[in-house]
Coordinates of C-alpha atoms in Angstrom, one line a residue:
Chain A
M1 CA 0.2 0.2 0.0
P2 CA 1.5 3.3 -0.8
E3 CA 2.1 5.8 2.3
R4 CA 0.6 8.9 0.5
P5 CA -3.0 9.0 -0.9
P6 CA -3.3 8.7 -4.9
F7 CA -2.2 12.1 -6.6
A8 CA -5.9 12.5 -8.0
E9 CA -7.3 12.4 -4.4
R10 CA -4.3 14.7 -3.2
I11 CA -5.0 17.3 -5.9
A12 CA -9.0 17.1 -5.1
A13 CA -8.0 17.4 -1.0
A14 CA -5.5 20.4 -1.7
K15 CA -8.1 22.1 -3.7
A16 CA -10.8 21.4 -1.2
S17 CA -8.4 22.9 1.6
G18 CA -7.4 26.1 -0.3
A19 CA -3.8 24.6 -0.4
F20 CA -3.6 24.0 -4.2
T21 CA -0.4 25.8 -4.3
R22 CA 1.4 23.5 -2.3
L23 CA 0.8 20.3 -4.6
I24 CA 4.1 21.5 -6.5
E25 CA 6.2 20.5 -3.3
D26 CA 5.0 16.8 -4.2
V27 CA 7.3 17.1 -7.2
A28 CA 11.4 16.6 -6.5
F29 CA 12.5 18.4 -9.6
A30 CA 10.4 21.7 -8.4
R31 CA 11.9 21.5 -5.3
M32 CA 15.5 21.2 -6.6
L33 CA 14.7 23.9 -9.2
G34 CA 13.1 26.5 -6.8
L35 CA 9.5 26.5 -8.5
S36 CA 6.4 27.1 -6.7
L37 CA 2.9 28.4 -7.4
V38 CA 1.3 31.6 -6.0
F39 CA -2.2 32.9 -6.6
V40 CA -2.2 36.7 -7.6
D41 CA -5.4 38.3 -8.1
G42 CA -7.1 35.3 -8.5
E43 CA -4.5 34.2 -11.1
L44 CA -2.3 31.0 -10.9
H45 CA 1.4 32.2 -11.3
G46 CA 4.3 29.8 -11.4
R47 CA 7.3 31.4 -9.8
L48 CA 11.1 30.5 -10.4
A49 CA 12.8 31.8 -7.6
F50 CA 16.6 32.8 -8.6
A51 CA 19.3 31.0 -7.6
P52 CA 23.2 31.1 -8.7
R53 CA 22.9 27.4 -9.9
N54 CA 20.2 28.1 -12.5
I55 CA 22.7 30.2 -14.7
G56 CA 23.2 29.0 -18.4
N57 CA 25.6 31.9 -19.1
T58 CA 28.0 33.3 -16.6
A59 CA 29.5 36.3 -18.8
L60 CA 26.1 37.8 -19.0
P61 CA 24.8 36.6 -16.7
A62 CA 21.6 34.7 -17.7
L63 CA 19.1 32.1 -17.0
H64 CA 19.6 28.9 -18.4
G65 CA 17.0 28.0 -21.0
G66 CA 16.2 24.9 -19.5
T67 CA 15.1 26.5 -16.4
I68 CA 12.7 28.7 -18.1
S69 CA 11.6 25.7 -20.1
A70 CA 10.6 24.1 -17.0
L71 CA 8.9 26.9 -15.2
L72 CA 6.9 27.2 -18.5
E73 CA 5.9 23.7 -18.7
S74 CA 5.2 23.3 -15.2
T75 CA 2.9 26.0 -14.8
A76 CA 1.1 25.0 -17.9
I77 CA 0.5 21.4 -16.2
F78 CA -0.6 23.1 -13.1
E79 CA -3.2 25.4 -14.6
L80 CA -4.8 22.2 -16.3
L81 CA -4.9 20.6 -12.8
W82 CA -6.3 23.9 -11.5
Q83 CA -9.1 24.2 -14.1
K84 CA -10.1 20.5 -14.8
D85 CA -10.6 17.8 -12.6
E86 CA -7.5 15.4 -13.7
P87 CA -7.4 11.7 -12.4
V88 CA -3.4 11.9 -13.3
L89 CA -0.9 14.4 -14.3
P90 CA -1.5 15.6 -17.9
K91 CA 1.6 14.3 -20.0
V92 CA 3.5 16.7 -22.1
I93 CA 3.1 15.7 -26.0
S94 CA 5.2 18.6 -27.5
I95 CA 6.5 22.0 -26.4
T96 CA 7.5 24.6 -28.5
V97 CA 9.4 27.4 -26.4
E98 CA 10.5 30.8 -27.9
Y99 CA 13.1 32.7 -26.2
L100 CA 12.3 36.3 -26.5
R101 CA 15.1 37.9 -24.0
S102 CA 17.7 36.5 -21.7
G103 CA 16.7 35.7 -18.3
K104 CA 18.3 38.0 -15.7
P105 CA 19.5 36.7 -12.3
V106 CA 16.4 37.7 -10.7
D107 CA 13.0 35.7 -10.1
T108 CA 10.8 34.6 -13.2
W109 CA 7.2 34.5 -13.3
A110 CA 4.8 32.7 -15.7
H111 CA 1.1 32.3 -16.3
A112 CA -0.5 29.8 -18.7
R113 CA -3.6 30.3 -20.4
V114 CA -5.7 27.3 -21.9
T115 CA -6.5 28.0 -25.5
R116 CA -8.5 24.5 -25.6
A117 CA -9.1 21.8 -23.4
G118 CA -10.9 18.8 -25.2
R119 CA -11.3 15.2 -23.7
R120 CA -7.8 14.5 -24.6
V121 CA -5.8 17.2 -25.5
A122 CA -5.4 20.2 -24.3
N123 CA -3.2 23.4 -25.8
V124 CA -2.1 25.8 -23.6
H125 CA -0.1 29.0 -23.8
V126 CA 2.3 30.3 -21.1
T127 CA 4.0 33.3 -21.1
A128 CA 7.2 34.0 -18.8
W129 CA 8.6 37.6 -17.4
Q130 CA 10.7 38.9 -15.0
D131 CA 10.2 42.7 -13.8
D132 CA 7.9 44.1 -16.6
R133 CA 5.0 41.5 -17.9
E134 CA 4.5 43.6 -20.8
R135 CA 8.0 42.7 -21.6
P136 CA 8.2 38.6 -21.4
I137 CA 11.4 36.8 -21.4
A138 CA 9.8 33.4 -23.1
T139 CA 6.7 32.2 -24.5
A140 CA 5.7 28.5 -24.9
N141 CA 3.2 26.8 -26.9
T142 CA 2.1 23.2 -25.2
L143 CA -0.1 20.0 -26.3
L144 CA -0.8 18.0 -23.1
L145 CA -2.8 14.5 -23.2
L146 CA -5.4 14.4 -20.7
G147 CA -7.0 11.5 -18.5
S148 CA -4.5 9.0 -19.7
G149 CA -3.5 6.3 -17.0
Chain B
M1 CA 53.4 -1.2 -33.3
T2 CA 53.0 0.6 -36.7
D3 CA 53.2 4.1 -37.4
A4 CA 49.3 4.2 -38.4
G5 CA 48.8 2.5 -34.8
D6 CA 50.7 5.4 -33.2
G7 CA 48.5 7.7 -35.2
E8 CA 45.3 6.4 -34.1
Q9 CA 46.5 6.5 -30.6
A10 CA 47.6 9.9 -30.6
A11 CA 43.9 10.9 -32.5
A12 CA 42.3 9.2 -29.7
R13 CA 44.3 10.6 -27.0
A14 CA 43.9 14.1 -28.7
R15 CA 40.0 13.2 -28.7
A16 CA 40.0 12.6 -25.0
E17 CA 42.0 15.3 -24.1
R18 CA 39.4 17.9 -25.9
L19 CA 36.4 16.4 -24.4
R20 CA 38.0 16.8 -21.0
V21 CA 38.8 20.4 -21.5
M22 CA 34.9 21.0 -23.1
Q23 CA 33.5 19.1 -20.1
I24 CA 35.5 21.5 -17.9
A25 CA 34.2 24.5 -19.9
F26 CA 31.0 23.3 -20.2
T27 CA 30.2 22.5 -16.5
A28 CA 32.3 25.8 -14.9
N29 CA 30.7 28.3 -17.3
V30 CA 27.3 26.6 -17.1
P31 CA 26.2 26.1 -13.4
W32 CA 23.0 24.6 -14.4
N33 CA 24.9 21.9 -16.5
A34 CA 26.4 21.1 -13.6
A35 CA 23.8 21.2 -11.1
L36 CA 22.1 18.4 -13.5
G37 CA 25.2 16.5 -13.4
L38 CA 25.8 16.3 -17.2
E39 CA 28.5 14.9 -18.7
L40 CA 29.8 15.6 -22.5
V41 CA 30.6 12.2 -23.9
E42 CA 31.0 13.1 -27.5
A43 CA 32.0 16.5 -29.0
E44 CA 32.8 16.5 -32.7
T45 CA 32.6 19.3 -35.4
G46 CA 28.4 20.0 -35.2
V47 CA 27.8 16.9 -32.9
A48 CA 27.2 16.7 -29.4
T49 CA 26.3 14.1 -27.1
L50 CA 25.6 14.8 -23.4
R51 CA 24.8 12.0 -20.6
L52 CA 22.3 13.0 -17.7
P53 CA 22.8 10.4 -15.0
Y54 CA 19.3 9.5 -13.2
R55 CA 18.8 11.3 -10.1
E56 CA 15.7 11.0 -7.4
D57 CA 15.7 15.0 -7.1
L58 CA 15.2 15.2 -11.3
V59 CA 12.0 13.3 -11.0
G60 CA 8.7 15.4 -12.1
N61 CA 6.0 12.7 -11.5
P62 CA 5.8 11.7 -7.8
E63 CA 3.7 8.5 -8.9
N64 CA 6.2 6.7 -11.2
G65 CA 9.6 8.4 -10.7
V66 CA 9.8 9.8 -14.4
L67 CA 12.0 12.6 -15.1
H68 CA 10.6 16.0 -15.1
G69 CA 10.0 17.5 -18.8
G70 CA 12.0 20.4 -17.8
V71 CA 15.0 18.4 -16.8
V72 CA 14.7 16.9 -20.5
S73 CA 14.5 20.2 -22.1
S74 CA 17.4 21.3 -20.1
V75 CA 19.5 18.6 -21.5
V76 CA 18.2 19.0 -25.1
D77 CA 18.9 22.8 -24.9
A78 CA 22.4 22.1 -23.6
T79 CA 23.3 19.5 -26.1
C80 CA 22.1 21.7 -29.1
G81 CA 23.9 24.3 -27.8
A82 CA 27.0 22.5 -27.5
A83 CA 26.7 21.2 -31.0
V84 CA 26.4 24.9 -32.2
F85 CA 29.6 25.6 -30.1
L86 CA 31.3 23.1 -31.7
T87 CA 30.4 24.1 -35.7
V88 CA 30.8 27.9 -35.2
K89 CA 34.2 29.0 -35.8
P90 CA 35.6 31.1 -34.5
L91 CA 33.6 30.4 -31.3
R92 CA 30.9 33.3 -30.7
P93 CA 28.1 34.1 -28.2
I94 CA 24.9 31.7 -29.1
A95 CA 21.5 32.2 -27.5
T96 CA 18.6 29.6 -28.2
L97 CA 15.9 31.4 -30.1
D98 CA 13.1 28.9 -30.1
L99 CA 13.3 24.8 -29.0
R100 CA 10.4 22.4 -30.1
I101 CA 10.5 19.1 -28.1
D102 CA 8.1 16.0 -29.3
Y103 CA 8.1 13.5 -26.0
L104 CA 7.7 10.1 -27.9
R105 CA 7.6 8.0 -24.8
A106 CA 8.0 8.7 -20.9
A107 CA 11.9 8.5 -19.8
E108 CA 12.3 5.3 -18.0
P109 CA 12.7 5.8 -14.2
G110 CA 16.4 4.8 -12.9
T111 CA 17.7 5.2 -16.4
D112 CA 20.6 7.4 -17.6
L113 CA 19.4 9.9 -20.4
L114 CA 21.4 10.7 -23.7
C115 CA 21.0 13.3 -25.8
R116 CA 22.8 13.3 -29.1
A117 CA 22.4 16.8 -31.1
R118 CA 23.5 17.5 -35.1
C119 CA 23.9 21.1 -36.1
T120 CA 22.3 20.7 -39.8
R121 CA 23.0 24.1 -40.8
V122 CA 24.9 27.0 -40.0
T123 CA 24.5 30.7 -41.4
T124 CA 26.3 34.0 -40.5
H125 CA 23.3 34.6 -37.7
V126 CA 21.5 31.3 -37.4
A127 CA 22.3 27.8 -36.5
F128 CA 19.8 24.9 -37.2
V129 CA 20.0 22.1 -34.6
Q130 CA 18.1 18.5 -34.4
A131 CA 18.6 16.4 -31.4
V132 CA 17.2 12.9 -30.4
A133 CA 16.9 12.0 -26.5
H134 CA 17.3 8.2 -25.7
H135 CA 18.2 5.5 -23.2
G136 CA 21.2 4.2 -25.2
D137 CA 19.4 3.4 -28.5
P138 CA 18.5 6.1 -30.7
E139 CA 16.1 4.3 -32.6
Q140 CA 13.9 4.3 -29.5
P141 CA 13.6 7.9 -28.5
V142 CA 12.3 9.3 -25.2
A143 CA 12.5 12.8 -27.3
T144 CA 12.9 14.1 -30.7
A145 CA 13.8 18.1 -30.9
A146 CA 14.4 20.9 -33.2
A147 CA 16.2 24.1 -32.1
T148 CA 17.1 27.2 -33.4
F149 CA 20.2 29.4 -32.2
M150 CA 21.5 33.0 -32.7
I151 CA 25.0 33.6 -33.5
F152 CA 26.2 36.9 -32.5
Q153 CA 28.7 38.6 -34.3
G154 CA 31.3 41.1 -33.0
G155 CA 29.9 44.2 -32.0
Q156 CA 26.1 42.7 -32.1
R157 CA 24.5 43.1 -28.9
M158 CA 22.6 40.1 -27.1
P159 CA 18.7 40.6 -26.9
G160 CA 17.9 41.8 -23.6
V161 CA 21.2 43.3 -22.6
K162 CA 21.9 47.0 -22.6
A163 CA 24.4 48.2 -24.7
P164 CA 27.6 49.2 -22.5

């Protein structure tokens, strides 16, 4: 028997208790990278806390593209979990990231917009920014597979 | 020992030394590559292969131990960048413009991930790269990817960075 309840029950319980944002603490890599979730004016935001470890270019310095991609992908997944009653974690089918500006060594934020969510597939668009939301540092389009155990 | 044999040995030594020097630059200048424990295992003109040893703290799905997609995209981005660095002469600063990844099958828990990237075309300002991530058999890919990189020529400023 697993010690923790299945993820679906954990999601439902987290939503019911108002502790949805703490779900991401279950994800080992999110803890390692410094990812968290915050509600801002009712909008779910992903946050990538700056850490020197996340640098990809020491000369500039700039964040590694992979850390920004991880923020974008996680924010898309948790937006779907928030909006829909998913029995399992949605699976990423594909993700296309456009890097618009170099990521400065500060915190990075992201917000996902579900373009379309069908029964099996969801299209999600995500934007990441730092100090100015009007000047995004990266955007992503991602396709996710829903409800597959 | 024939001269040809000596030549082959010398070439192998030179290749191993180049790999060692590049591995140091690759992790010393890129803290995130070091944090992930990435190892450079192939470095030829236009081609790079990286190995990611499996670690529990890189897991994205707490239910089954599968690596986080962000780990796979980090490895793919790093490998594609390395392939571009190995192609552009002389060495120039580069930046990822876009990166598309198709996740063909879930990465196997507990297994190292390999990624091989090949630079398919380099122009003055743009490099095109294709990559495959797998567990040892490139014919059974975990992910395939296509990326484009900006190549910064002398005097050109990088986007998002204020001119001095």
